[in-house]
Short mmCIF file of C-alpha atoms in Angstrom, two decimals:
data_model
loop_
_atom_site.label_atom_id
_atom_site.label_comp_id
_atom_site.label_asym_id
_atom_site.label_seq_id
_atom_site.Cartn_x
_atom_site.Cartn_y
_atom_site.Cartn_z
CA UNK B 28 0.00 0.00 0.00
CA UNK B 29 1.43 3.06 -1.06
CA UNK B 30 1.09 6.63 1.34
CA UNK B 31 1.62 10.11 0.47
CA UNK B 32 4.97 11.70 0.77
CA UNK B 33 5.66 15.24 0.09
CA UNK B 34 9.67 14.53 0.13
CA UNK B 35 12.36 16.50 -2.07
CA UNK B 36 12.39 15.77 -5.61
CA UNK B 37 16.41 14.07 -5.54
CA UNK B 38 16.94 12.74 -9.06
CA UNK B 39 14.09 13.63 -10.32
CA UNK B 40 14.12 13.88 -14.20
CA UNK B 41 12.16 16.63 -15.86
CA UNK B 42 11.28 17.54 -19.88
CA UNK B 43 10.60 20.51 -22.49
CA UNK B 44 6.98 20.35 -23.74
CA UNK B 45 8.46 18.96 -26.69
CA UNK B 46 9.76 15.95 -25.31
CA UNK B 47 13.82 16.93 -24.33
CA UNK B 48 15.25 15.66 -21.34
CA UNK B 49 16.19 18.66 -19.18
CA UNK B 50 17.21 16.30 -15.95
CA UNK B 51 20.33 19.43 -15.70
CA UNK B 52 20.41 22.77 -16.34
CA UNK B 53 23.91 24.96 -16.40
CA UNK B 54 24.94 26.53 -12.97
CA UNK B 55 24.64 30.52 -12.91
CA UNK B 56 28.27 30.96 -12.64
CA UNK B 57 29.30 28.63 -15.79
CA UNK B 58 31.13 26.20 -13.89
CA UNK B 59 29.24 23.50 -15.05
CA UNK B 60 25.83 21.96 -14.86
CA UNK B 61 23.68 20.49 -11.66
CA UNK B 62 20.28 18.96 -11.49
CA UNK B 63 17.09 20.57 -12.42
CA UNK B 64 15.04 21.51 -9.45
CA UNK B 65 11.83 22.52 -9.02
CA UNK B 66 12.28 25.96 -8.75
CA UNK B 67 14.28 25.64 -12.55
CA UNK B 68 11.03 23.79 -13.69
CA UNK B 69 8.81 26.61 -12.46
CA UNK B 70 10.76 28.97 -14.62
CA UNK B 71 11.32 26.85 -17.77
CA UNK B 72 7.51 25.60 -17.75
CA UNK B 73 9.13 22.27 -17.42
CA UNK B 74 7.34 19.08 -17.31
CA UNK B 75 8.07 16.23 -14.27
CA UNK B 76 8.45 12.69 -14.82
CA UNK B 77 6.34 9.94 -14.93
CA UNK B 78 8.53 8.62 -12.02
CA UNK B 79 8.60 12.00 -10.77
CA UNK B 80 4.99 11.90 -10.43
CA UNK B 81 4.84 8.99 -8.64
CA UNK B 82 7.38 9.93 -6.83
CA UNK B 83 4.73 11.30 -3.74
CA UNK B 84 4.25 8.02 -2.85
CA UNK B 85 5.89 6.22 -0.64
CA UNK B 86 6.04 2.89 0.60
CA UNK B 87 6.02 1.74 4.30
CA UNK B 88 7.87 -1.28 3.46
CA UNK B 89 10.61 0.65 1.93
CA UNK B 90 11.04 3.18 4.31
CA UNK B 91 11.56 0.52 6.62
CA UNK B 92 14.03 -1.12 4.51
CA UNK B 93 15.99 2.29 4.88
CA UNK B 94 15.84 2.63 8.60
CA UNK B 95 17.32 -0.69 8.68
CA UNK B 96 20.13 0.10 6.11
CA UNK B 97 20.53 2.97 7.84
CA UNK B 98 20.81 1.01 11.06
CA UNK B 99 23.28 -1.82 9.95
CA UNK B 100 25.47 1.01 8.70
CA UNK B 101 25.80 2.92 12.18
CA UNK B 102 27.00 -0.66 13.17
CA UNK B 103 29.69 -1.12 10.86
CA UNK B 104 31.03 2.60 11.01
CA UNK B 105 30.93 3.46 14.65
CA UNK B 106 31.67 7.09 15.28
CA UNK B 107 35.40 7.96 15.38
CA UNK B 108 36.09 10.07 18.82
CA UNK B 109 38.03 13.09 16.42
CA UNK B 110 34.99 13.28 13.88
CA UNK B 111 31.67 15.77 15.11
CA UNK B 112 28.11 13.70 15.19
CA UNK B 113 27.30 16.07 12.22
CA UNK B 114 29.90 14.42 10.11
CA UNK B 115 29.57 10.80 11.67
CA UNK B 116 25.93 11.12 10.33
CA UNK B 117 26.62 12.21 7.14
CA UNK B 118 29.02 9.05 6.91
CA UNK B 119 26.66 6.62 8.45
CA UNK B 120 23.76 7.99 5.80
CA UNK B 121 26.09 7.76 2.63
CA UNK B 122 27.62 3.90 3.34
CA UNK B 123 24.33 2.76 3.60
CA UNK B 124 23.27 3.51 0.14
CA UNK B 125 26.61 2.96 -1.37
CA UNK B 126 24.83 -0.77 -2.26
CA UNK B 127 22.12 1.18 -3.59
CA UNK B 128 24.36 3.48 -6.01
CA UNK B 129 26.58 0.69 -6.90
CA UNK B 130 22.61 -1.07 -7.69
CA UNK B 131 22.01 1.45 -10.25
CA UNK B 132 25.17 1.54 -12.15
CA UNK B 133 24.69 -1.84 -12.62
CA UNK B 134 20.59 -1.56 -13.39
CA UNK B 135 21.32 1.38 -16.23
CA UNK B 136 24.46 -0.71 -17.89
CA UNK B 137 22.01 -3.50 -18.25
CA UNK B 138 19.18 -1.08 -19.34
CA UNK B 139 21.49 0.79 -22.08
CA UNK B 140 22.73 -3.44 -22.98
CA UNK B 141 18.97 -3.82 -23.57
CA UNK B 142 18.13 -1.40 -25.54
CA UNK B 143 20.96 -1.37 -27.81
CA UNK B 144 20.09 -5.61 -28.05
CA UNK B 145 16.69 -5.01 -28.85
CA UNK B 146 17.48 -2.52 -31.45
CA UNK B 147 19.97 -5.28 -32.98
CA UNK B 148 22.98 -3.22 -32.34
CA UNK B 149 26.36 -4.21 -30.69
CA UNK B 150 26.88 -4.60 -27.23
CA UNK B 151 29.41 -5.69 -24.75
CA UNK B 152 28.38 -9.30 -25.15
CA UNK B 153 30.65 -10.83 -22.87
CA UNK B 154 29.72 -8.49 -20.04
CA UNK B 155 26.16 -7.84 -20.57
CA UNK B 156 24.60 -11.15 -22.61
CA UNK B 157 23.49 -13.04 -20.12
CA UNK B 158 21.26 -10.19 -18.98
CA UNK B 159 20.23 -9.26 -22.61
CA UNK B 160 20.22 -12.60 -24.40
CA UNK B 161 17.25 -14.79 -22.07
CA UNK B 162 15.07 -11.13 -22.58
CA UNK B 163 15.50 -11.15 -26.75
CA UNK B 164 14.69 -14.79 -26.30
CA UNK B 165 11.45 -14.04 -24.58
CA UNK B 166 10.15 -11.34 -26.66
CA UNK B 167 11.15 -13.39 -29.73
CA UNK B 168 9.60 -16.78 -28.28
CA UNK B 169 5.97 -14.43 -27.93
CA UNK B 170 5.92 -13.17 -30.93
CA UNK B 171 6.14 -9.50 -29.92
CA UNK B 172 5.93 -6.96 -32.85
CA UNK B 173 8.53 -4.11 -31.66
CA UNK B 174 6.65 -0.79 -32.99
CA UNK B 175 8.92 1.56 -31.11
CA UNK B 176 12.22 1.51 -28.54
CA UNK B 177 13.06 4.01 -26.10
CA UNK B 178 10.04 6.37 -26.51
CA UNK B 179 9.36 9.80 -25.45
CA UNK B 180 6.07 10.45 -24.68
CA UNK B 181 4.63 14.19 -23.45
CA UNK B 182 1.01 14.89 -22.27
CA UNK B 183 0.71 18.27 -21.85
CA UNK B 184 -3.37 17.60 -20.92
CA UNK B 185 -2.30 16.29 -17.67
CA UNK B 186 0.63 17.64 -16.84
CA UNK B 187 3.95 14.61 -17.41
CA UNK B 188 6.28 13.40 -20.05
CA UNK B 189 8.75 10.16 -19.81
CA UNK B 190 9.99 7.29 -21.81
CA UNK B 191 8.48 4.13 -22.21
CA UNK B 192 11.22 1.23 -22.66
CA UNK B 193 9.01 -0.87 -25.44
CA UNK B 194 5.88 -0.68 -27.27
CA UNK B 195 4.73 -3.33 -29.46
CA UNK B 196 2.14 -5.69 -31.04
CA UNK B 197 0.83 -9.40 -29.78
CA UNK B 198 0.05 -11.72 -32.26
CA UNK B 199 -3.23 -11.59 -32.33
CA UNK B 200 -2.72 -8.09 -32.69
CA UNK B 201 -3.22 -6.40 -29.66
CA UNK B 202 -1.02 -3.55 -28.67
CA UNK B 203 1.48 -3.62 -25.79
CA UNK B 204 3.95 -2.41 -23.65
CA UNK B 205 6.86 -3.50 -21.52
CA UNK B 206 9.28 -2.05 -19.08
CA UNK B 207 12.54 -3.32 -18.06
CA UNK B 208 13.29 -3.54 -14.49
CA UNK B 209 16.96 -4.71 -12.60
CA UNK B 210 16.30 -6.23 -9.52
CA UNK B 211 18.17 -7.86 -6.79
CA UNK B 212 16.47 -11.56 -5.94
CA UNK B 213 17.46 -14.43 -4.00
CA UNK B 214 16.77 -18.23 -4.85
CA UNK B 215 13.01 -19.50 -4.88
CA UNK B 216 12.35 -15.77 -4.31
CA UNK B 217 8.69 -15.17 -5.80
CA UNK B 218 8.68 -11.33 -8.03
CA UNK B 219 6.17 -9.35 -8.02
CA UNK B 220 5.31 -6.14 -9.36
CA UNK B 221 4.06 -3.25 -7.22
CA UNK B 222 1.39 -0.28 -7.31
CA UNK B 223 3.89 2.25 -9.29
CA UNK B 224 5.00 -0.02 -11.22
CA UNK B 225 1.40 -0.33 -13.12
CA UNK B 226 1.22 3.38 -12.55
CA UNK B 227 4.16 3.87 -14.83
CA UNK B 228 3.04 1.84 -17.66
CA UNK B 229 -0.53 3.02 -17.39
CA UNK B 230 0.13 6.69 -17.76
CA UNK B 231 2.64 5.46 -20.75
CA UNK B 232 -0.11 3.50 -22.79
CA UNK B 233 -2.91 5.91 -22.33
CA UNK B 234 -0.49 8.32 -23.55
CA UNK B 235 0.44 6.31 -26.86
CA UNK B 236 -2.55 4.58 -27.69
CA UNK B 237 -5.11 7.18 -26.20
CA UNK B 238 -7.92 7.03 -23.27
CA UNK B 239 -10.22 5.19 -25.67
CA UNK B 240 -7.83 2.05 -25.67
CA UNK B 241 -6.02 1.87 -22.38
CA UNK B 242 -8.39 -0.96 -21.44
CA UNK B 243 -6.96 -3.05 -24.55
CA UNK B 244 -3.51 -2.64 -24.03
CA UNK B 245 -1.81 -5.83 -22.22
CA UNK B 246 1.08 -4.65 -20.26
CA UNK B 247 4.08 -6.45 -19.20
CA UNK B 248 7.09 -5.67 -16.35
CA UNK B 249 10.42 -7.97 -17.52
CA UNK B 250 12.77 -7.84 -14.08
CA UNK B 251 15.87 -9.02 -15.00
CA UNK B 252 17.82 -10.45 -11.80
CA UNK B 253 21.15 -8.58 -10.98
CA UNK B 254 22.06 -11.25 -8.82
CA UNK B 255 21.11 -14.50 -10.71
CA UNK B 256 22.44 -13.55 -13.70
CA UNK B 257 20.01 -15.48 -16.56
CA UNK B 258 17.12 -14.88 -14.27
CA UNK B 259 14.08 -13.50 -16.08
CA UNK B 260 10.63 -13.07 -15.05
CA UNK B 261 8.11 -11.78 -17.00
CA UNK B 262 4.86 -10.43 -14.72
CA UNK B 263 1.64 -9.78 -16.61
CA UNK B 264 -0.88 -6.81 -15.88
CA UNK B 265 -4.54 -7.16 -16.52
CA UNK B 266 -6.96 -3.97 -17.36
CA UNK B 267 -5.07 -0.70 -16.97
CA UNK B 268 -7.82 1.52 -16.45
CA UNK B 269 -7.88 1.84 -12.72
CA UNK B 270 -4.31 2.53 -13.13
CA UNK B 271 -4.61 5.26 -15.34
CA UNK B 272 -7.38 6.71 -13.52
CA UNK B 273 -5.22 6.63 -10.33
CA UNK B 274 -2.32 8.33 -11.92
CA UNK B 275 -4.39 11.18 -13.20
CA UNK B 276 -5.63 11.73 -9.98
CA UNK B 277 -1.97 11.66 -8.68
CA UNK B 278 -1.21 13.91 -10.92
CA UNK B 279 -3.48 16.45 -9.17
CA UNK B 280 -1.77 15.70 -6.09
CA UNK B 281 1.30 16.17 -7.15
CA UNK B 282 0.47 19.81 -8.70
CA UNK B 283 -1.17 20.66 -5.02
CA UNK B 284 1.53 19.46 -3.16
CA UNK B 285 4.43 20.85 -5.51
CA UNK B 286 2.48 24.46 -5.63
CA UNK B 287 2.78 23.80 -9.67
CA UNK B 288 0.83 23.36 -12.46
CA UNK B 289 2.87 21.98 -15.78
CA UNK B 290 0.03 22.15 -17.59
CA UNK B 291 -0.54 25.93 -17.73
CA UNK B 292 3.71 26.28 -18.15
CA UNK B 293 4.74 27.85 -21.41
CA UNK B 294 0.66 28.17 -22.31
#
C-alpha cells in the first residue's frame, strides 16, 4: 500500500513540452551543470516525470528497509572520537546507500545493454549477454511486434512526459507495452510487481494509444535479476484503467503538493 509523501524531488528527471530531457540545467556561474530543481522547472515551464509523479508516494515497506540500512550502517562505522556527530551522520547515511548506487550503475548498464540488443545493435556481449540474451529470447519466443524503442512520450493535458522502454504488437494483434526492471532476488524468491509499477506503464499506454484504448492494451514488467544472472521473469498486468485513472488523480496531487501546475507552463 502506497502513502503520500511530500519529500524533495532528488533525481528527479524533468522535460521541455516537446519531449527533451532537461534532468540538468547549467549553474549561474558557468562552472558546469547540476540537477534541475523545481524551482528551474517553475521557470522553464518544465514538465516532471512519470517517475517524478509517482514519486509522492511512498512505501512503508521501503522506508523501513531504509531505517534498517541505515541502522546496519551505524554498526559497521561506529563514530570515530576526532569526527563531530554532524559528520559521523553524514558518513553513516552515505555507506548505507553505497549498495544502492553501486545497484544502479549496474541496473542502467544492463538497461542501455537492452536497448541497444533489442534494437539489434552491438553490445558488450561478454559483459552484458546473459542479462540481454534470455530477454530477446522471450520477446522473440511471444511473438512480440517491436513498434517503437526508447520512446518519449509528453502529455501536456495532464501535466507529465517520460519514456516508455518498449511498445509493441501481440500476435493476435493487440497492442502492448513492456518495461525493463533490474532487480536484486534471492533463490526461490517469488517477483512481483508493485502499485507504481502499473502506474508507470498506465500513464505510458494511455499516452500512446489514447484514453479510448487503455483498457486493450496488455502490459508487461520484464525484471531481470542482478544477482542470478540469466534470471528472467516476466509479470503480466490485466486492465489498466484503474491505473490510469489513479495516476491522473496523482497527478493532481502532485500539482497541489508541488504548488505547480505543468500544464498551464509555457501556455
Amino acid at each position: 500500500m502506497a502513502i503520500l509523501m511530500k519529500g524533495v524531488e532528488k533525481g528527479a528527471h524533468w522535460y521541455t513540452r516537446d519531449g527533451v530531457p532537461m534532468h540538468r540545467v547549467m549553474k549561474a556561474d558557468g562552472s558546469g551543470d547540476r540537477a534541475t530543481t523545481l524551482k528551474d522547472a517553475r521557470r522553464l515551464g518544465l514538465l516532471p516525470s512519470v517517475t517524478g509523479v509517482i514519486g509522492v508516494l511512498a512505501r512503508p515497506s521501503l522506508e523501513s528497509w531504509k531505517m534498517k540500512q541505515v541502522a546496519q550502517a551505524a554498526m559497521r562505522m561506529p563514530k570515530a572520537e576526532t569526527e563531530s556527530e554532524e559528520y559521523w551522520v553524514r558518513r553513516v547515511i552515505e555507506g548505507a546507500f553505497e549498495q544502492v548506487e553501486d545497484a544502479a550503475d549496474v541496473g542502467s548498464s544492463v538497461h542501455a545493454a537492452l536497448e541497444a540488443g533489442v534494437a539489434g545493435d552491438a553490445y558488450d556481449e561478454a559483459r552484458w549477454g546473459v542479462y540481454v540474451r534470455p530477454v530477446l529470447d522471450g520477446i522473440a519466443g511471444r511473438g512480440l511486434a517491436v513498434t517503437a524503442r526508447e520512446k518519449t512520450l509528453v502529455n501536456a493535458s495532464h501535466g507529465f512526459a517520460g519514456t516508455a522502454d518498449l511498445f509493441f504488437t501481440w500476435p493476435d494483434g493487440a497492442p502492448g507495452i513492456l518495461d525493463y526492471k533490474t532487480k536484486r532476488t534471492r533463490p526461490g524468491e517469488k517477483v512481483e510487481a508493485y502499485d507504481e509499477h502499473r502506474l508507470q506503464l498506465a500513464a505510458y499506454a494511455a499516452t500512446e494509444y489514447g484514453d479510448a484504448y487503455i483498457g486493450r492494451v496488455r502490459a508487461v514488467n520484464v525484471f531481470v535479476s542482478s544477482t542470478e544472472p540469466g534470471r528472467v521473469e516476466w509479470v503480466h498486468h490485466g486492465d489498466l484503467t484503474p491505473d490510469w485513472s489513479a495516476f491522473r488523480l496523482l497527478c493532481g496531487l502532485w500539482r497541489h503538493l508541488k504548488g505547480y501546475d505543468p500544464r498551464c507552463a509555457g501556455s
